[in-house]
Amino acid sequence: VQLQASGGGLVQGGGSLRLSCAVSERTSRFTTMAWFRQPPGKEREFVAAFRWTEYYADSVKGRFSISRDNAKNTMYLEMNSLKPEDTAVYYCAAGNSIITSTISQGTTYSYWGQGTLVTVSS
């Protein structure tokens, strides 16, 4: 299984970007898909996940929106009102048999994309 993240780039604070994660297999085979990010010099952190419902980190709630299109085998992350602290490499991930209490833990996901860099200027 291959996941390919794209859509990153340089954007001014307050702007928007949409990230895409193309999957080489049917996305419908994964019960849970998620986005994580790793800011410069920091550890990877959870951003959002989609299972039967949506889950968001408090830092992005109300600004980011996760979605998946099983017909296109693609997951998206719509990012609005971007802040400099959103600067990071964004990774997409997928997995199965993930329980709610571990949905924000990267170690529970079996498949990962290579990452796409988002830089937000002030």
mmCIF file of C-alpha atoms in Angstrom:
data_model
loop_
_atom_site.group_PDB
_atom_site.id
_atom_site.type_symbol
_atom_site.label_atom_id
_atom_site.label_comp_id
_atom_site.label_asym_id
_atom_site.label_seq_id
_atom_site.Cartn_x
_atom_site.Cartn_y
_atom_site.Cartn_z
ATOM 1 C CA VAL A 1 0.000 0.000 0.000
ATOM 2 C CA GLN A 2 1.322 3.445 -0.930
ATOM 3 C CA LEU A 3 0.082 6.776 0.312
ATOM 4 C CA GLN A 4 1.127 9.953 -1.510
ATOM 5 C CA ALA A 5 0.604 13.273 0.229
ATOM 6 C CA SER A 6 0.592 16.468 -1.808
ATOM 7 C CA GLY A 7 -0.645 20.038 -1.783
ATOM 8 C CA GLY A 8 1.804 21.626 0.609
ATOM 9 C CA GLY A 9 3.454 24.936 -0.032
ATOM 10 C CA LEU A 10 4.071 28.453 1.237
ATOM 11 C CA VAL A 11 1.046 30.462 2.314
ATOM 12 C CA GLN A 12 0.518 33.671 4.237
ATOM 13 C CA GLY A 13 -1.039 33.634 7.654
ATOM 14 C CA GLY A 14 -4.821 33.583 7.395
ATOM 15 C CA GLY A 15 -4.686 31.772 4.090
ATOM 16 C CA SER A 16 -5.884 28.334 3.065
ATOM 17 C CA LEU A 17 -4.494 25.139 1.604
ATOM 18 C CA ARG A 18 -5.934 21.766 0.737
ATOM 19 C CA LEU A 19 -3.788 18.702 1.184
ATOM 20 C CA SER A 20 -4.485 15.479 -0.664
ATOM 21 C CA CYS A 21 -3.491 11.915 0.124
ATOM 22 C CA ALA A 22 -3.770 9.534 -2.811
ATOM 23 C CA VAL A 23 -3.877 5.860 -1.900
ATOM 24 C CA SER A 24 -2.767 3.036 -4.189
ATOM 25 C CA GLU A 25 -5.580 0.785 -2.969
ATOM 26 C CA ARG A 26 -9.245 1.288 -2.224
ATOM 27 C CA THR A 27 -9.547 3.698 0.670
ATOM 28 C CA SER A 28 -12.703 1.865 1.679
ATOM 29 C CA ARG A 29 -10.527 -0.976 3.007
ATOM 30 C CA PHE A 30 -9.241 1.304 5.764
ATOM 31 C CA THR A 31 -11.551 1.976 8.658
ATOM 32 C CA THR A 32 -9.477 4.925 9.829
ATOM 33 C CA MET A 33 -7.469 7.523 7.945
ATOM 34 C CA ALA A 34 -5.658 10.403 9.542
ATOM 35 C CA TRP A 35 -3.338 13.356 9.199
ATOM 36 C CA PHE A 36 -0.371 13.991 11.441
ATOM 37 C CA ARG A 37 2.234 16.740 11.329
ATOM 38 C CA GLN A 38 5.737 17.351 12.545
ATOM 39 C CA PRO A 39 6.681 20.985 13.192
ATOM 40 C CA PRO A 40 10.362 21.937 12.836
ATOM 41 C CA GLY A 41 12.353 20.633 15.782
ATOM 42 C CA LYS A 42 9.312 19.023 17.406
ATOM 43 C CA GLU A 43 7.741 15.601 17.629
ATOM 44 C CA ARG A 44 5.029 14.364 15.333
ATOM 45 C CA GLU A 45 1.530 15.269 16.471
ATOM 46 C CA PHE A 46 -2.011 14.295 15.633
ATOM 47 C CA VAL A 47 -4.043 16.649 13.463
ATOM 48 C CA ALA A 48 -7.258 14.915 12.393
ATOM 49 C CA ALA A 49 -8.784 11.519 11.714
ATOM 50 C CA PHE A 50 -11.787 10.179 9.876
ATOM 51 C CA ARG A 51 -13.540 6.976 10.806
ATOM 52 C CA TRP A 52 -17.316 6.976 11.032
ATOM 53 C CA THR A 53 -16.944 10.475 12.366
ATOM 54 C CA GLU A 54 -14.288 13.151 12.459
ATOM 55 C CA TYR A 55 -11.713 13.740 15.151
ATOM 56 C CA TYR A 56 -9.576 16.870 15.487
ATOM 57 C CA ALA A 57 -6.761 18.116 17.637
ATOM 58 C CA ASP A 58 -7.874 21.084 19.716
ATOM 59 C CA SER A 59 -5.320 23.296 17.970
ATOM 60 C CA VAL A 60 -7.005 22.878 14.572
ATOM 61 C CA LYS A 61 -10.646 22.408 15.535
ATOM 62 C CA GLY A 62 -12.866 24.831 13.653
ATOM 63 C CA ARG A 63 -10.147 25.636 11.108
ATOM 64 C CA PHE A 64 -9.313 22.286 9.495
ATOM 65 C CA SER A 65 -11.633 19.763 7.902
ATOM 66 C CA ILE A 66 -10.838 16.161 7.024
ATOM 67 C CA SER A 67 -12.677 14.215 4.368
ATOM 68 C CA ARG A 68 -12.259 11.148 2.206
ATOM 69 C CA ASP A 69 -13.507 10.297 -1.268
ATOM 70 C CA ASN A 70 -13.597 6.538 -1.631
ATOM 71 C CA ALA A 71 -14.483 6.821 -5.324
ATOM 72 C CA LYS A 72 -11.163 8.599 -5.922
ATOM 73 C CA ASN A 73 -9.190 6.684 -3.277
ATOM 74 C CA THR A 74 -8.150 10.019 -1.823
ATOM 75 C CA MET A 75 -8.268 11.733 1.539
ATOM 76 C CA TYR A 76 -8.184 15.494 1.999
ATOM 77 C CA LEU A 77 -7.335 18.030 4.654
ATOM 78 C CA GLU A 78 -8.841 21.448 4.111
ATOM 79 C CA MET A 79 -6.891 23.997 6.131
ATOM 80 C CA ASN A 80 -8.269 27.497 6.695
ATOM 81 C CA SER A 81 -7.181 30.461 8.792
ATOM 82 C CA LEU A 82 -3.654 29.129 8.779
ATOM 83 C CA LYS A 83 -1.245 30.297 11.446
ATOM 84 C CA PRO A 84 2.569 30.286 11.533
ATOM 85 C CA GLU A 85 2.374 27.556 14.180
ATOM 86 C CA ASP A 86 0.732 25.299 11.588
ATOM 87 C CA THR A 87 4.074 25.151 9.779
ATOM 88 C CA ALA A 88 5.077 21.498 9.599
ATOM 89 C CA VAL A 89 5.542 18.471 7.424
ATOM 90 C CA TYR A 90 2.120 16.892 7.103
ATOM 91 C CA TYR A 91 1.754 13.126 6.848
ATOM 92 C CA CYS A 92 -1.231 11.007 5.965
ATOM 93 C CA ALA A 93 -1.786 7.634 7.554
ATOM 94 C CA ALA A 94 -4.218 4.754 7.344
ATOM 95 C CA GLY A 95 -5.083 1.704 9.385
ATOM 96 C CA ASN A 96 -7.658 -0.735 10.663
ATOM 97 C CA SER A 97 -8.827 -1.982 14.023
ATOM 98 C CA ILE A 98 -8.013 1.344 15.662
ATOM 99 C CA ILE A 99 -10.016 2.050 18.778
ATOM 100 C CA THR A 100 -11.140 5.521 19.687
ATOM 101 C CA SER A 101 -8.755 5.893 22.608
ATOM 102 C CA THR A 102 -5.740 5.396 20.331
ATOM 103 C CA ILE A 103 -6.915 7.253 17.237
ATOM 104 C CA SER A 104 -4.507 10.116 17.897
ATOM 105 C CA GLN A 105 -1.501 7.847 18.391
ATOM 106 C CA GLY A 106 0.697 7.481 15.354
ATOM 107 C CA THR A 107 1.963 4.070 16.398
ATOM 108 C CA THR A 108 -1.477 2.554 15.784
ATOM 109 C CA TYR A 109 -1.409 3.295 12.049
ATOM 110 C CA SER A 110 0.098 0.741 9.682
ATOM 111 C CA TYR A 111 0.478 2.808 6.521
ATOM 112 C CA TRP A 112 2.111 6.213 6.040
ATOM 113 C CA GLY A 113 2.719 8.682 3.254
ATOM 114 C CA GLN A 114 5.985 10.500 2.687
ATOM 115 C CA GLY A 115 4.890 13.939 3.904
ATOM 116 C CA THR A 116 4.293 17.331 2.358
ATOM 117 C CA LEU A 117 5.695 20.594 3.741
ATOM 118 C CA VAL A 118 3.369 23.407 4.726
ATOM 119 C CA THR A 119 4.967 26.750 5.555
ATOM 120 C CA VAL A 120 2.836 29.581 6.912
ATOM 121 C CA SER A 121 4.410 33.023 6.951
ATOM 122 C CA SER A 122 3.473 35.700 9.460
#
